XYZ file of C-alpha atoms in Angstrom:
396
model
C 0.000 0.000 0.000
C 1.401 3.495 -0.826
C 2.383 5.547 2.244
C -0.267 8.189 1.508
C -3.010 5.573 1.712
C -1.604 4.162 4.929
C -1.615 7.681 6.406
C -5.287 8.038 5.495
C -6.090 4.961 7.597
C -3.689 5.642 10.502
C -3.556 8.772 12.621
C -0.377 10.685 13.438
C 0.562 8.227 16.191
C 0.132 5.206 13.933
C -3.132 4.208 15.609
C -5.975 3.050 13.337
C -8.690 5.656 12.878
C -12.136 4.643 14.115
C -14.202 2.864 11.512
C -17.166 4.846 12.841
C -15.670 7.751 10.866
C -16.295 5.832 7.636
C -18.423 8.588 6.122
C -15.691 11.210 6.493
C -12.949 8.760 5.518
C -14.769 7.784 2.331
C -14.908 4.093 3.224
C -17.656 1.971 1.634
C -18.838 -0.314 4.405
C -20.107 -3.893 4.071
C -20.505 -6.860 6.349
C -18.356 -9.004 4.010
C -15.964 -8.164 1.183
C -15.052 -10.979 -1.214
C -11.768 -10.535 -3.085
C -11.961 -12.300 -6.449
C -14.940 -12.725 -8.765
C -14.208 -16.138 -10.281
C -16.068 -19.332 -9.453
C -14.985 -19.241 -5.782
C -16.001 -15.615 -5.305
C -19.357 -16.059 -7.035
C -20.061 -19.232 -5.062
C -19.507 -17.592 -1.676
C -21.468 -14.574 -2.914
C -24.417 -16.804 -3.750
C -24.208 -18.562 -0.389
C -24.128 -15.235 1.463
C -27.035 -13.885 -0.607
C -29.145 -16.949 0.231
C -28.553 -16.171 3.902
C -29.413 -12.497 3.476
C -25.913 -11.261 4.346
C -24.641 -7.969 2.980
C -21.531 -8.347 0.820
C -19.659 -7.049 -2.210
C -17.397 -8.960 -4.628
C -14.309 -7.169 -5.977
C -12.663 -8.464 -9.152
C -9.595 -7.098 -10.930
C -10.820 -8.063 -14.406
C -13.091 -5.862 -16.483
C -15.492 -8.727 -17.157
C -16.762 -11.643 -15.085
C -15.096 -14.875 -16.238
C -12.179 -13.086 -17.877
C -9.548 -15.183 -16.085
C -10.892 -18.226 -17.962
C -11.084 -16.447 -21.324
C -7.383 -15.618 -21.118
C -6.259 -19.242 -20.868
C -5.133 -21.281 -23.883
C -7.595 -21.610 -26.744
C -8.187 -25.371 -26.710
C -8.671 -25.692 -22.937
C -11.701 -27.636 -21.710
C -12.695 -28.339 -18.119
C -11.488 -31.687 -16.810
C -14.684 -32.220 -14.821
C -18.053 -32.910 -16.478
C -20.735 -30.222 -16.472
C -22.619 -32.185 -13.808
C -20.018 -31.018 -11.259
C -19.233 -27.579 -12.715
C -22.365 -25.615 -11.853
C -22.587 -22.994 -9.120
C -25.354 -23.048 -6.453
C -28.811 -23.262 -7.961
C -27.822 -23.188 -11.651
C -26.699 -26.283 -13.604
C -23.926 -25.901 -16.156
C -25.492 -26.589 -19.568
C -28.001 -29.199 -20.704
C -25.622 -32.159 -21.041
C -24.358 -33.257 -17.589
C -21.616 -35.445 -19.071
C -20.141 -32.884 -21.475
C -16.835 -31.135 -20.737
C -17.337 -27.382 -21.259
C -14.756 -25.259 -23.054
C -13.081 -22.494 -21.099
C -15.096 -19.851 -22.992
C -18.368 -21.672 -22.337
C -17.577 -21.730 -18.651
C -16.534 -18.056 -18.632
C -19.843 -17.103 -20.254
C -21.693 -19.258 -17.709
C -20.019 -17.364 -14.839
C -20.990 -14.053 -16.405
C -24.627 -15.126 -16.848
C -24.692 -16.527 -13.319
C -23.538 -13.249 -11.757
C -26.102 -11.275 -13.744
C -29.043 -13.652 -13.224
C -28.452 -13.755 -9.476
C -27.777 -9.984 -9.273
C -24.588 -10.636 -7.362
C -22.872 -7.382 -6.305
C -19.750 -7.774 -8.438
C -17.559 -4.705 -8.873
C -15.291 -5.381 -11.851
C -12.107 -3.598 -12.891
C -11.174 -3.167 -9.223
C -7.900 -4.666 -8.009
C -7.309 -4.834 -4.258
C -3.911 -3.402 -3.363
C -3.958 -3.722 0.408
C -5.822 -5.210 3.356
C -5.332 -3.752 6.855
C -6.917 -4.244 10.242
C -8.526 -0.975 11.360
C -9.920 -1.126 14.869
C -12.170 -4.177 15.040
C -12.767 -4.237 11.289
C -10.775 -4.440 8.066
C -10.142 -1.884 5.321
C -9.243 -2.794 1.744
C -7.732 -0.266 -0.667
C -8.045 -0.620 -4.444
C -6.251 0.588 -7.533
C -9.069 2.992 -8.417
C -8.709 4.850 -5.119
C -11.707 3.324 -3.365
C -11.704 1.890 0.135
C -13.962 -0.837 1.478
C -14.533 -1.660 5.125
C -15.774 -5.012 6.400
C -16.120 -7.262 9.414
C -15.371 -10.296 7.200
C -13.079 -10.712 4.196
C -13.090 -13.804 1.983
C -9.918 -14.107 -0.097
C -11.092 -16.006 -3.183
C -8.307 -15.132 -5.609
C -7.730 -18.748 -6.657
C -4.580 -20.845 -6.946
C -3.239 -19.298 -10.200
C -1.720 -16.062 -8.933
C 1.981 -15.480 -9.699
C 3.558 -17.556 -12.510
C 6.550 -19.554 -11.275
C 9.628 -20.276 -13.417
C 13.051 -21.746 -12.503
C 15.771 -19.306 -11.519
C 17.730 -20.216 -14.657
C 14.855 -19.354 -17.027
C 16.234 -15.893 -17.847
C 19.476 -17.432 -19.159
C 17.827 -18.846 -22.280
C 19.162 -17.457 -25.555
C 17.227 -14.418 -26.835
C 16.177 -16.209 -30.039
C 14.273 -18.875 -28.071
C 10.605 -18.014 -27.600
C 9.891 -18.563 -23.895
C 6.371 -18.473 -22.450
C 4.799 -19.460 -19.181
C 1.636 -21.559 -19.460
C -0.201 -18.445 -18.250
C 0.855 -16.694 -21.493
C 0.358 -19.582 -23.924
C -2.703 -19.340 -26.198
C -2.012 -21.510 -29.269
C 0.916 -22.905 -31.338
C 0.791 -19.863 -33.618
C 2.685 -17.870 -31.010
C 5.660 -20.234 -31.095
C 8.740 -20.155 -33.304
C 9.198 -22.676 -36.102
C 11.103 -25.663 -34.751
C 11.209 -27.980 -31.747
C 9.254 -27.055 -28.608
C 10.200 -28.076 -25.076
C 7.367 -28.130 -22.538
C 8.871 -27.994 -19.032
C 6.756 -29.665 -16.374
C 4.472 -32.709 -16.408
C 1.197 -31.743 -14.785
C -2.213 -31.379 -16.409
C -1.482 -28.042 -18.065
C 1.838 -29.332 -19.417
C 0.375 -32.517 -20.874
C -2.560 -30.733 -22.504
C -0.396 -27.964 -23.931
C 2.155 -30.505 -25.205
C -0.603 -32.381 -27.036
C -1.923 -29.111 -28.478
C 1.546 -28.075 -29.697
C 2.369 -31.515 -31.115
C -0.169 -31.032 -33.919
C 2.126 -28.475 -35.568
C 5.558 -28.780 -33.909
C 7.990 -31.460 -32.862
C 7.358 -31.532 -29.129
C 9.265 -32.735 -26.085
C 7.907 -32.749 -22.550
C 10.289 -32.637 -19.613
C 9.657 -33.997 -16.132
C 7.834 -36.800 -14.397
C 4.096 -36.892 -13.644
C 2.983 -37.514 -10.068
C 0.428 -40.040 -11.321
C -2.512 -40.335 -13.680
C -6.103 -41.507 -13.706
C -6.386 -45.284 -14.095
C -9.121 -44.897 -16.715
C -9.549 -42.993 -19.979
C -11.020 -39.505 -19.719
C -14.355 -38.992 -21.477
C -18.107 -39.477 -21.182
C -17.865 -42.972 -19.732
C -15.473 -41.653 -17.084
C -17.895 -38.808 -16.356
C -20.646 -41.333 -15.648
C -18.780 -43.993 -13.708
C -15.267 -42.851 -12.763
C -15.690 -39.248 -11.671
C -18.202 -40.015 -8.881
C -15.486 -42.168 -7.281
C -12.813 -39.490 -7.781
C -15.165 -36.853 -6.373
C -15.923 -38.914 -3.273
C -12.214 -39.529 -2.691
C -11.314 -35.845 -3.098
C -14.086 -34.581 -0.828
C -14.413 -37.217 1.874
C -11.168 -39.226 2.038
C -8.305 -36.810 1.260
C -9.381 -34.279 3.894
C -7.723 -32.265 6.623
C -10.180 -33.745 9.114
C -8.646 -37.214 9.292
C -5.110 -38.475 10.062
C -5.014 -40.378 6.753
C -6.215 -37.337 4.838
C -3.662 -35.062 6.508
C -0.833 -37.400 5.548
C -2.102 -37.530 1.965
C -2.427 -33.751 1.702
C 1.065 -33.276 3.144
C 2.503 -35.560 0.454
C 0.543 -33.699 -2.223
C 1.702 -30.236 -1.164
C 3.950 -28.685 -3.816
C 3.477 -31.551 -6.281
C 1.690 -31.472 -9.617
C -1.795 -32.955 -9.806
C -2.135 -36.418 -11.383
C -2.758 -36.398 -15.124
C -6.467 -36.417 -15.954
C -7.384 -35.776 -19.592
C -4.064 -36.359 -21.365
C -2.011 -39.255 -20.035
C 1.362 -40.563 -21.119
C -0.117 -43.003 -23.616
C -1.988 -40.194 -25.403
C 1.208 -38.152 -25.562
C 3.192 -41.092 -26.934
C 0.514 -41.739 -29.560
C 0.786 -38.086 -30.673
C 4.568 -38.389 -31.077
C 5.470 -36.290 -28.019
C 8.881 -37.286 -26.686
C 9.054 -37.619 -22.879
C 12.417 -36.704 -21.335
C 13.768 -36.176 -17.762
C 13.615 -32.928 -15.804
C 15.113 -29.729 -17.146
C 17.938 -28.930 -14.733
C 19.497 -25.745 -16.078
C 20.624 -23.697 -19.066
C 23.942 -24.068 -20.853
C 25.103 -21.756 -23.652
C 21.547 -20.378 -23.803
C 19.905 -23.782 -24.259
C 17.876 -25.826 -21.768
C 19.698 -28.805 -20.248
C 17.967 -32.181 -19.982
C 19.784 -35.270 -18.710
C 23.120 -33.474 -19.072
C 22.487 -32.469 -22.699
C 21.796 -28.929 -23.963
C 18.791 -29.192 -26.299
C 18.441 -27.326 -29.569
C 14.916 -25.925 -29.285
C 13.091 -22.969 -30.799
C 10.538 -22.476 -28.005
C 10.177 -23.283 -24.315
C 6.864 -23.325 -22.458
C 7.265 -23.205 -18.696
C 4.428 -25.280 -17.203
C 5.979 -24.941 -13.776
C 2.989 -23.748 -11.783
C 2.163 -20.695 -9.751
C 3.013 -19.155 -6.407
C 0.372 -17.925 -3.998
C 0.674 -14.205 -3.307
C -0.600 -12.727 -0.072
C 1.880 -9.841 -0.013
C -0.992 -7.364 -0.210
C -2.474 -8.669 3.055
C -0.922 -6.586 5.851
C -1.947 -8.716 8.822
C 0.353 -10.509 11.292
C -1.152 -13.893 10.341
C 0.142 -13.400 6.779
C 3.712 -12.504 7.749
C 6.091 -13.068 4.841
C 3.297 -13.024 2.265
C 2.707 -16.763 2.556
C -0.435 -18.783 3.260
C -1.270 -18.484 6.973
C -2.335 -21.188 9.397
C -6.059 -21.817 9.086
C -8.910 -24.066 10.080
C -10.854 -25.127 6.959
C -10.072 -21.714 5.467
C -10.735 -19.643 8.621
C -7.428 -17.856 9.244
C -6.015 -18.342 12.729
C -5.291 -15.093 14.561
C -7.395 -13.003 12.139
C -11.102 -13.306 13.057
C -13.333 -12.803 10.030
C -10.624 -13.537 7.428
C -11.189 -16.600 5.239
C -9.418 -18.362 2.366
C -11.471 -19.959 -0.405
C -10.633 -21.676 -3.696
C -6.946 -22.340 -2.993
C -5.481 -25.826 -3.238
C -5.596 -28.208 -0.278
C -7.459 -25.967 2.181
C -9.962 -28.466 3.513
C -9.500 -31.360 1.131
C -7.961 -32.474 -2.136
C -10.916 -30.830 -3.893
C -10.670 -27.371 -2.288
C -9.108 -25.721 -5.322
C -11.525 -27.319 -7.791
C -15.090 -26.723 -8.928
C -16.012 -30.006 -7.270
C -14.894 -28.880 -3.822
C -15.273 -25.104 -3.690
C -19.037 -25.279 -3.098
C -18.721 -27.254 0.117
C -15.968 -24.970 1.419
C -18.051 -21.890 0.566
C -21.104 -23.229 2.406
C -19.017 -23.819 5.524
C -17.645 -20.265 5.438
C -21.076 -18.732 4.717
C -22.616 -20.611 7.659
C -19.825 -19.398 9.912
C -20.319 -15.791 8.809
C -24.100 -16.094 9.158
C -23.674 -17.295 12.748
C -22.153 -13.910 13.711
C -24.086 -10.628 14.152
C -24.282 -8.643 10.945
C -22.618 -5.262 11.374
C -22.526 -2.707 8.566
C -21.267 0.756 9.491
C -23.331 3.415 7.728
C -25.927 0.845 6.649
C -28.098 3.569 5.098
C -25.502 4.172 2.406
C -26.406 2.792 -1.054
C -24.903 -0.615 -1.927
C -21.884 -0.868 -4.202
C -22.970 -0.975 -7.860
C -22.946 -4.210 -9.817
C -20.978 -4.214 -13.062
C -21.701 -7.809 -14.027
C -22.388 -7.915 -17.749
C -25.681 -9.318 -18.940
């Protein structure tokens, strides 16, 4: 947060100003502020609305669903539509279809509009501070929001992660993170090395292999034991869903051991497994361990490639949260998403919060219901409740 904004919130002695002065401080007050307007943010918004709780949803994008629209062109959801819908609204007419990323983005946009959720788009949160007994969030458009509860629903894909040696690649090599990849047309002519072996890496490698010689570097953490498709949607995914929601949980010793082993590892391959990659002519090689003479090194050999796609995941970023529980900008200790030492602060939609499914469409609904019930069990307090609600910018 810029110093001038911090001074607006703190008095000359460094003591937080009273939130009761919200009208003179220009703070828009709500019972709950949700940061992030993707599927997690809309889900908790719907759950809060059903319980009659005042809230506002802040999203950095100019349009609801935009985070999905910006992903690679051929992306489809790994879960069938039966499990992709938000509270009260099924996703499409075919429960066993796998929606495209644009279909799902449009669904989110329609959902926000149809349910008149109070989404404020084009508003990036820059800072979150404790002010008295409440919280104040500052945004990039100069607005400030006060709340008793804050749900951080920014999702698991926050800051792209690349190896420290990535910047040593030769300038002529086209290097993209999976966050930047859209289609093979953005790559140079010649061999492509996909670094990483998770779901994004395997799907992107298959996409690229249709027009480029493609290598994929790394080792998958596992893969589904059955072929992805409509039959899997009918018979296999119910088993996977049950496992992710009720077995691999933080509430049991077995689940805690499983989640600890999963932390920091790529998810098992779902849609595109090794046999599909081999059939497409994708060459599977060991991990990329460095760069030599501007070229990526695999198994001690510097490879002659024209493009590198870093499918090396993302880092969580809580550096904008200025609370003791978030010291160092890392994920704090929490109980099913309720942050310890910060009453009223919740995490939603990140990986491995409550279960294996917490960061997925399958699991976010259950986590959101738990948080909404917890918020609803506390007295609703909105300073300056007579003020008009924040406007909704959800597109029709």
